[in-house]
Amino acid sequence: MTAVDITPALDLGPARALSCRECGHQIPLAPEFACAECFGPLEVAYDFGSVTRADIEAGPKSIWRYRRLLPVPPDVESHPNTDPGFTRLVKADRLAAALGVKSLWVKDDTGNPTHSFKDRVVAVALAAARKLGFKVLACPSTGNLANAVAAAAARAGWDSVVLIPSSLERAKILTSAVYDGSLIAVDGNYDDVNRLATELAAENEDWAFVNVNVRPYYAEGSKTLGYEVAEQLGWRLPGQVVIPVASGSQLTKVDKAFRELATLGLVEDTPYRVFGAQATGCSPVSAAYKADQDVVVPVKPNTIARSLAIGAPADGPYVLDTVRRTGGAVEDVTDEEVVEGIRLLARTEGIFAETAGGVTVATAKKLIETGQLDPDADTVLLITGDGLKTLDAVENHIGPKAVVPPNTAAVRAALDS
């Protein structure tokens, strides 16, 4: 590791430098995402100092209660932002019974401002981008991020440039366009859109592409899911957690959050296992895990779970490291299983998840059936987006039980049939 003695020119709270995840080389806080020494990915390095449960519990009911653990300025709450987070952790007893699990919780992130966990990462990215001197908020997106960036930019009074695959679900297109930013549909899949965004980021120095040139800060927002789960469980870590995998960043950052909490003495350092969930039509990380490989081979996505349809996941190798270190696994499920996962969660717990949530539930079911998940361990499933965004996935599978004339006899007949 290359040591660096730097006093940050930017006040991003406890953030002190950017550190390469491969070689450890550090640079001052800046809008950089790749190491100049080895081209490895950069992430935020911290000096947390002393942080107590009381400090956190005294904060707002949003992700800013964890601002002393994030790369954001101390006055982050004073600037317009969507203030996401502190979504409910649901004790899912009926789903637990259906799956054959003793104790199960669902982290329901559908309650965020644009109804997905992406509001968390964008809020942190916006706070850092403001300090870094950017003027435009931008992203390539499979949908949820598009919603979050467009909304956060509108709230902050910034312009936005959002790039999406032209094949994106209609609901996600509309729920991005409504904020009246610059929404650009690109003929191609997400990986094509992401390459285009990287080129545009190089050409437009005042554009903050949240998951490109400010990715190290953006990614830290996912830690707040892990912080909240531990706090809402009474300041303890779950025995096992199932997390959907797109780029893989969310899974690695939830793990990072658990380790930080233990290091700071905010939770007891108990063992936990991390499991990744993918759709079979885009499952390069699952394939690598099952083949006992370290290299994640890119694939061309073909799944209804479009929010997870990233064929070349940037954090794929780190997902493999995390699940192997914790004794977890990565599994995948078919589109048919995804739909059933959506319906199972809805009918047991009254939570309507998008396709990514269907992947999580269906994967948990498969992991239990194959003996990989411990049915006696405290288990948390991350539900990261609202089903209203992906109605097309279920529209041919559900509907009215019957269409009847307006009289009670007809209703009784329908109910008895």
Coordinates of C-alpha atoms in Angstrom, one line a residue:
M1 CA 0.0 0.0 0.0
T2 CA 1.2 3.5 -0.9
A3 CA 0.9 5.8 2.1
V4 CA -0.2 9.3 1.6
D5 CA -0.1 12.2 4.0
I6 CA -2.7 14.6 2.8
T7 CA -5.0 17.2 4.3
P8 CA -8.2 17.0 2.3
A9 CA -8.9 20.2 0.3
L10 CA -12.5 19.3 0.4
D11 CA -14.6 19.0 3.5
L12 CA -16.4 15.7 3.0
G13 CA -16.8 14.9 6.6
P14 CA -14.7 11.8 7.6
A15 CA -13.5 11.1 4.1
R16 CA -9.8 11.6 3.9
A17 CA -8.6 10.2 0.5
L18 CA -9.4 7.9 -2.4
S19 CA -7.8 4.5 -2.1
C20 CA -7.3 1.9 -4.8
R21 CA -9.1 -1.4 -4.0
E22 CA -6.3 -3.3 -5.8
C23 CA -2.9 -1.8 -5.0
G24 CA -3.8 0.5 -2.0
H25 CA -2.4 3.6 -3.7
Q26 CA -4.1 6.8 -2.3
I27 CA -4.8 10.1 -3.9
P28 CA -6.5 13.3 -2.5
L29 CA -10.3 13.5 -2.7
A30 CA -11.2 14.3 -6.4
P31 CA -13.6 13.3 -9.2
E32 CA -11.6 10.2 -10.1
F33 CA -12.6 6.6 -10.2
A34 CA -9.6 4.7 -11.5
C35 CA -6.2 4.3 -10.0
A36 CA -3.4 5.9 -12.0
E37 CA -0.9 3.3 -10.8
C38 CA -2.8 0.1 -11.7
F39 CA -6.2 1.2 -13.2
G40 CA -8.0 -0.5 -10.3
P41 CA -11.2 1.0 -8.9
L42 CA -11.0 3.8 -6.3
E43 CA -13.0 3.9 -3.1
V44 CA -13.3 6.4 -0.2
A45 CA -10.9 6.0 2.7
Y46 CA -11.9 7.5 6.1
D47 CA -10.9 8.7 9.5
F48 CA -14.1 8.2 11.4
G49 CA -12.9 9.2 14.9
S50 CA -15.3 8.4 17.6
V51 CA -19.0 7.7 16.6
T52 CA -21.6 6.5 19.1
R53 CA -25.0 5.0 18.8
A54 CA -26.3 8.1 20.5
D55 CA -24.8 10.3 17.9
I56 CA -26.6 8.4 15.2
E57 CA -29.9 8.1 17.0
A58 CA -30.0 11.8 17.5
G59 CA -29.9 12.4 13.8
P60 CA -32.7 12.8 11.3
K61 CA -34.8 9.9 10.1
S62 CA -32.9 9.8 6.8
I63 CA -29.5 8.6 5.6
W64 CA -28.0 11.8 7.1
R65 CA -28.2 10.2 10.5
Y66 CA -25.1 8.4 9.3
R67 CA -23.4 11.5 7.9
R68 CA -20.4 10.9 10.2
L69 CA -19.8 7.7 8.3
L70 CA -20.3 9.0 4.8
P71 CA -18.3 11.2 2.3
V72 CA -20.5 14.2 2.7
P73 CA -20.0 17.7 4.3
P74 CA -21.2 18.2 7.9
D75 CA -23.8 20.7 6.7
V76 CA -25.3 18.2 4.2
E77 CA -28.8 18.7 5.5
S78 CA -28.7 22.5 4.7
H79 CA -28.7 21.9 1.0
P80 CA -31.7 20.7 -1.0
N81 CA -31.6 17.0 -1.5
T82 CA -34.2 14.2 -1.6
D83 CA -33.2 13.1 2.0
P84 CA -33.9 9.4 1.4
G85 CA -33.5 6.4 3.8
F86 CA -34.6 5.0 7.1
T87 CA -37.1 2.9 5.3
R88 CA -39.0 0.2 7.2
L89 CA -37.6 -3.2 8.1
V90 CA -40.6 -5.5 8.0
K91 CA -40.8 -8.7 10.2
A92 CA -42.0 -11.0 7.5
D93 CA -43.5 -13.9 9.4
R94 CA -45.9 -15.0 6.7
L95 CA -43.2 -15.1 4.0
A96 CA -40.9 -16.9 6.5
A97 CA -43.6 -19.6 7.0
A98 CA -44.0 -19.9 3.2
L99 CA -40.2 -20.3 2.7
G100 CA -39.6 -22.4 5.8
V101 CA -37.4 -19.9 7.6
K102 CA -37.5 -19.3 11.3
S103 CA -36.9 -15.5 11.4
L104 CA -37.1 -13.3 8.4
W105 CA -37.1 -9.6 7.7
V106 CA -37.7 -7.6 4.5
K107 CA -35.8 -4.3 4.1
D108 CA -38.4 -2.4 2.1
D109 CA -36.7 0.3 0.1
T110 CA -39.8 1.0 -2.0
G111 CA -40.6 3.9 0.5
N112 CA -37.7 6.1 -0.8
P113 CA -38.6 9.3 -2.7
T114 CA -38.5 7.7 -6.1
H115 CA -39.3 4.3 -4.8
S116 CA -35.9 2.6 -5.0
F117 CA -32.6 2.4 -3.1
K118 CA -31.0 4.5 -5.8
D119 CA -32.1 7.6 -4.0
R120 CA -29.5 6.8 -1.3
V121 CA -26.6 6.6 -3.6
V122 CA -27.6 9.6 -5.6
A123 CA -28.1 11.8 -2.5
V124 CA -24.5 11.0 -1.5
A125 CA -23.2 11.6 -5.0
L126 CA -25.0 14.9 -5.2
A127 CA -23.6 16.1 -1.9
A128 CA -20.1 15.2 -3.0
A129 CA -20.6 16.6 -6.5
R130 CA -21.6 20.0 -5.1
K131 CA -18.4 20.2 -3.1
L132 CA -16.4 19.0 -6.2
G133 CA -17.7 21.9 -8.2
F134 CA -20.0 20.1 -10.7
K135 CA -23.1 21.8 -12.2
V136 CA -25.0 19.0 -14.0
L137 CA -26.1 15.7 -12.5
A138 CA -26.0 12.8 -15.0
C139 CA -26.0 9.0 -15.3
P140 CA -26.4 6.0 -17.5
S141 CA -29.2 3.9 -16.0
T142 CA -31.3 0.8 -16.3
G143 CA -34.2 2.8 -14.8
N144 CA -34.2 3.3 -11.1
L145 CA -31.1 5.4 -11.2
A146 CA -32.6 7.5 -13.9
N147 CA -35.6 8.3 -11.7
A148 CA -33.3 9.1 -8.7
V149 CA -31.0 11.4 -10.7
A150 CA -33.7 13.3 -12.4
A151 CA -35.6 13.9 -9.1
A152 CA -32.5 14.8 -7.1
A153 CA -31.4 17.3 -9.8
A154 CA -34.8 18.9 -9.9
R155 CA -34.9 19.2 -6.1
A156 CA -31.4 20.8 -6.1
G157 CA -32.1 23.1 -9.0
W158 CA -29.5 21.4 -11.2
D159 CA -29.8 20.4 -14.8
S160 CA -29.7 16.6 -15.4
V161 CA -28.6 14.4 -18.3
V162 CA -29.9 10.9 -18.0
L163 CA -29.1 8.1 -20.6
I164 CA -31.2 5.0 -20.7
P165 CA -31.6 2.0 -23.1
S166 CA -34.5 2.7 -25.4
S167 CA -36.0 -0.7 -24.5
L168 CA -36.5 0.4 -20.8
E169 CA -39.8 -0.3 -19.2
R170 CA -42.3 2.5 -20.1
A171 CA -43.1 3.2 -16.4
K172 CA -39.4 4.0 -15.7
I173 CA -39.2 6.2 -18.8
L174 CA -42.2 8.3 -17.7
T175 CA -41.1 8.5 -14.1
S176 CA -37.8 10.0 -15.2
A177 CA -39.2 12.3 -17.9
V178 CA -41.7 13.9 -15.5
Y179 CA -38.9 15.8 -13.8
D180 CA -38.2 17.6 -17.1
G181 CA -34.5 17.1 -17.3
S182 CA -32.6 15.9 -20.4
L183 CA -33.7 12.2 -20.8
I184 CA -31.9 10.5 -23.7
A185 CA -32.9 7.0 -24.9
V186 CA -30.0 5.1 -26.6
D187 CA -30.4 2.2 -29.0
G188 CA -28.4 -0.4 -27.2
N189 CA -28.3 -2.2 -23.8
Y190 CA -27.0 -0.9 -20.5
D191 CA -23.4 -1.7 -21.3
D192 CA -23.6 0.4 -24.5
V193 CA -25.1 3.2 -22.6
N194 CA -22.5 3.0 -19.9
R195 CA -19.7 3.2 -22.4
L196 CA -21.3 6.3 -24.0
A197 CA -21.6 7.9 -20.5
T198 CA -17.9 7.4 -19.9
E199 CA -17.1 9.2 -23.1
L200 CA -19.4 12.1 -22.3
A201 CA -17.9 12.4 -18.8
A202 CA -14.5 12.9 -20.4
E203 CA -15.9 15.6 -22.7
N204 CA -17.9 17.5 -20.2
E205 CA -15.9 18.5 -17.1
D206 CA -18.9 20.0 -15.2
W207 CA -21.1 16.9 -15.6
A208 CA -21.2 14.7 -12.5
F209 CA -22.0 11.2 -13.9
V210 CA -22.9 9.7 -10.5
N211 CA -21.8 6.2 -11.3
V212 CA -18.8 7.1 -13.4
N213 CA -16.6 10.1 -12.5
V214 CA -18.0 10.4 -8.9
R215 CA -18.6 6.7 -8.5
P216 CA -16.4 6.3 -5.3
Y217 CA -18.7 8.7 -3.4
Y218 CA -21.9 7.5 -5.0
A219 CA -21.2 3.8 -4.1
E220 CA -20.9 4.7 -0.4
G221 CA -24.6 5.5 -0.3
S222 CA -25.4 1.8 -0.4
K223 CA -23.7 1.4 3.0
T224 CA -26.7 3.1 4.6
L225 CA -28.8 0.0 3.8
G226 CA -26.4 -2.0 6.0
Y227 CA -26.4 0.6 8.7
E228 CA -30.1 0.8 8.9
V229 CA -30.6 -3.0 9.0
A230 CA -28.2 -3.3 11.9
E231 CA -29.8 -0.3 13.8
Q232 CA -33.4 -1.5 13.1
L233 CA -32.5 -5.0 14.4
G234 CA -31.5 -3.4 17.7
W235 CA -27.8 -2.7 16.8
R236 CA -26.9 -6.2 15.8
L237 CA -25.9 -7.9 12.5
P238 CA -28.2 -10.5 10.8
G239 CA -27.0 -14.0 10.4
Q240 CA -27.5 -13.9 6.7
V241 CA -28.6 -11.4 4.0
V242 CA -29.8 -11.8 0.4
I243 CA -29.0 -9.0 -2.0
P244 CA -29.8 -8.5 -5.7
V245 CA -26.7 -8.1 -7.9
A246 CA -26.5 -5.7 -10.9
S247 CA -23.1 -4.0 -10.8
G248 CA -22.5 -5.7 -7.5
S249 CA -21.7 -2.5 -5.7
Q250 CA -24.7 -2.7 -3.3
L251 CA -23.7 -6.1 -2.0
T252 CA -20.1 -5.1 -1.4
K253 CA -21.1 -1.9 0.4
V254 CA -23.6 -3.5 2.7
D255 CA -20.8 -5.9 3.7
K256 CA -18.5 -2.8 4.2
A257 CA -21.2 -1.2 6.4
F258 CA -21.4 -4.3 8.6
R259 CA -17.6 -4.4 9.0
E260 CA -17.4 -0.7 9.8
L261 CA -20.1 -0.9 12.4
A262 CA -18.2 -3.8 14.1
T263 CA -14.8 -2.0 13.9
L264 CA -16.4 1.1 15.5
G265 CA -17.9 -1.0 18.3
L266 CA -21.4 0.0 17.3
V267 CA -22.4 -3.7 17.0
E268 CA -21.0 -6.9 18.2
D269 CA -18.7 -8.5 15.6
T270 CA -20.8 -11.6 15.0
P271 CA -20.4 -13.8 11.9
Y272 CA -22.8 -13.2 9.0
R273 CA -23.2 -14.6 5.5
V274 CA -23.8 -12.6 2.3
F275 CA -25.7 -14.1 -0.6
G276 CA -26.1 -12.6 -4.1
A277 CA -29.1 -12.9 -6.3
Q278 CA -29.2 -12.7 -10.1
A279 CA -31.7 -13.4 -12.9
T280 CA -30.6 -16.4 -15.1
G281 CA -30.8 -14.2 -18.2
C282 CA -28.1 -12.0 -16.8
S283 CA -26.1 -14.0 -14.3
P284 CA -22.3 -13.6 -15.0
V285 CA -21.4 -13.4 -11.3
S286 CA -23.5 -16.4 -10.4
A287 CA -21.9 -18.3 -13.3
A288 CA -18.4 -17.4 -12.1
Y289 CA -19.3 -18.4 -8.5
K290 CA -20.6 -21.8 -9.6
A291 CA -17.6 -22.4 -11.8
D292 CA -15.3 -21.5 -8.9
Q293 CA -13.7 -18.7 -11.0
D294 CA -12.4 -15.3 -10.1
V295 CA -13.0 -13.7 -13.5
V296 CA -16.6 -12.6 -14.3
V297 CA -17.1 -13.1 -18.1
P298 CA -19.5 -10.5 -19.6
V299 CA -22.8 -11.6 -21.0
K300 CA -25.6 -10.1 -23.2
P301 CA -28.6 -9.6 -20.9
N302 CA -31.9 -11.3 -21.7
T303 CA -34.2 -11.0 -18.7
I304 CA -37.4 -9.2 -17.5
A305 CA -35.3 -8.0 -14.5
R306 CA -34.0 -5.1 -16.4
S307 CA -32.8 -3.2 -13.4
L308 CA -30.3 -6.0 -12.8
A309 CA -29.4 -6.4 -16.5
I310 CA -25.8 -5.4 -16.4
G311 CA -23.8 -7.8 -18.5
A312 CA -20.4 -6.6 -17.4
P313 CA -20.7 -5.8 -13.7
A314 CA -18.0 -3.6 -12.4
D315 CA -17.9 -5.0 -8.9
G316 CA -18.5 -8.6 -9.9
P317 CA -15.1 -9.9 -8.7
Y318 CA -15.6 -8.1 -5.4
V319 CA -19.0 -9.8 -5.0
L320 CA -17.2 -13.1 -5.4
D321 CA -14.7 -12.1 -2.8
T322 CA -17.4 -11.0 -0.3
V323 CA -19.6 -14.1 -0.6
R324 CA -16.7 -16.5 -0.4
R325 CA -15.2 -14.7 2.6
T326 CA -18.5 -14.7 4.5
G327 CA -19.5 -18.3 3.5
G328 CA -22.3 -17.1 1.3
A329 CA -23.1 -17.8 -2.4
V330 CA -24.4 -16.3 -5.6
E331 CA -27.5 -18.0 -7.2
D332 CA -29.7 -17.2 -10.1
V333 CA -33.4 -17.7 -11.0
T334 CA -35.5 -17.8 -14.2
D335 CA -37.9 -15.1 -15.3
E336 CA -40.8 -17.4 -14.3
E337 CA -39.4 -17.7 -10.8
V338 CA -38.9 -14.0 -10.7
V339 CA -42.6 -13.4 -11.3
E340 CA -43.6 -16.0 -8.7
G341 CA -41.2 -14.3 -6.3
I342 CA -43.0 -11.0 -6.8
R343 CA -46.4 -12.6 -6.3
L344 CA -45.2 -14.6 -3.2
L345 CA -44.0 -11.4 -1.5
A346 CA -47.1 -9.5 -2.4
R347 CA -49.6 -12.1 -1.1
T348 CA -47.7 -12.9 2.1
E349 CA -46.5 -9.5 3.2
G350 CA -48.4 -6.9 1.2
I351 CA -45.2 -5.6 -0.5
F352 CA -45.2 -5.1 -4.2
A353 CA -41.7 -5.4 -5.5
E354 CA -40.2 -4.7 -8.9
T355 CA -38.5 -7.5 -10.8
A356 CA -35.3 -7.1 -8.8
G357 CA -37.3 -7.9 -5.6
G358 CA -38.7 -10.9 -7.3
V359 CA -35.2 -12.1 -8.0
T360 CA -34.3 -11.7 -4.3
V361 CA -37.3 -13.6 -3.0
A362 CA -37.0 -16.3 -5.6
T363 CA -33.3 -16.7 -5.0
A364 CA -33.9 -16.9 -1.2
K365 CA -36.4 -19.7 -1.9
K366 CA -34.0 -21.6 -4.1
L367 CA -31.1 -21.2 -1.6
I368 CA -33.3 -22.6 1.2
E369 CA -34.4 -25.5 -1.0
T370 CA -30.8 -26.3 -1.9
G371 CA -29.7 -26.1 1.7
Q372 CA -27.4 -23.1 1.2
L373 CA -29.4 -20.7 3.5
D374 CA -29.7 -21.7 7.1
P375 CA -33.4 -21.8 8.0
D376 CA -32.7 -21.2 11.6
A377 CA -30.6 -18.0 11.1
D378 CA -31.9 -14.4 11.3
T379 CA -32.3 -13.6 7.6
V380 CA -32.8 -10.2 5.8
L381 CA -33.9 -9.8 2.2
L382 CA -33.3 -6.5 0.5
I383 CA -36.2 -5.3 -1.6
T384 CA -34.8 -2.4 -3.6
G385 CA -37.6 -1.1 -5.9
D386 CA -41.4 -0.7 -6.3
G387 CA -43.5 -3.0 -8.4
L388 CA -45.3 -0.1 -10.0
K389 CA -42.1 0.4 -12.0
T390 CA -42.3 -3.0 -13.7
L391 CA -46.0 -3.7 -14.2
D392 CA -45.3 -5.3 -17.6
A393 CA -43.6 -8.2 -15.8
V394 CA -46.8 -9.3 -14.1
E395 CA -49.6 -8.0 -16.3
N396 CA -50.1 -11.3 -18.2
H397 CA -50.1 -13.3 -14.9
I398 CA -52.7 -11.5 -12.7
G399 CA -56.0 -9.7 -13.0
P400 CA -59.6 -9.7 -11.8
K401 CA -61.0 -13.0 -10.6
A402 CA -64.1 -12.3 -12.6
V403 CA -66.1 -9.6 -14.4
V404 CA -69.7 -9.6 -13.2
P405 CA -72.9 -7.5 -13.4
P406 CA -73.6 -5.2 -10.5
N407 CA -75.6 -7.6 -8.2
T408 CA -74.7 -9.6 -5.1
A409 CA -75.7 -13.0 -6.6
A410 CA -73.1 -12.6 -9.3
V411 CA -70.4 -11.7 -6.8
R412 CA -71.3 -14.7 -4.7
A413 CA -71.2 -17.0 -7.7
A414 CA -67.8 -15.6 -8.7
L415 CA -66.5 -16.2 -5.2
D416 CA -67.8 -19.7 -5.1
S417 CA -66.3 -20.7 -8.5

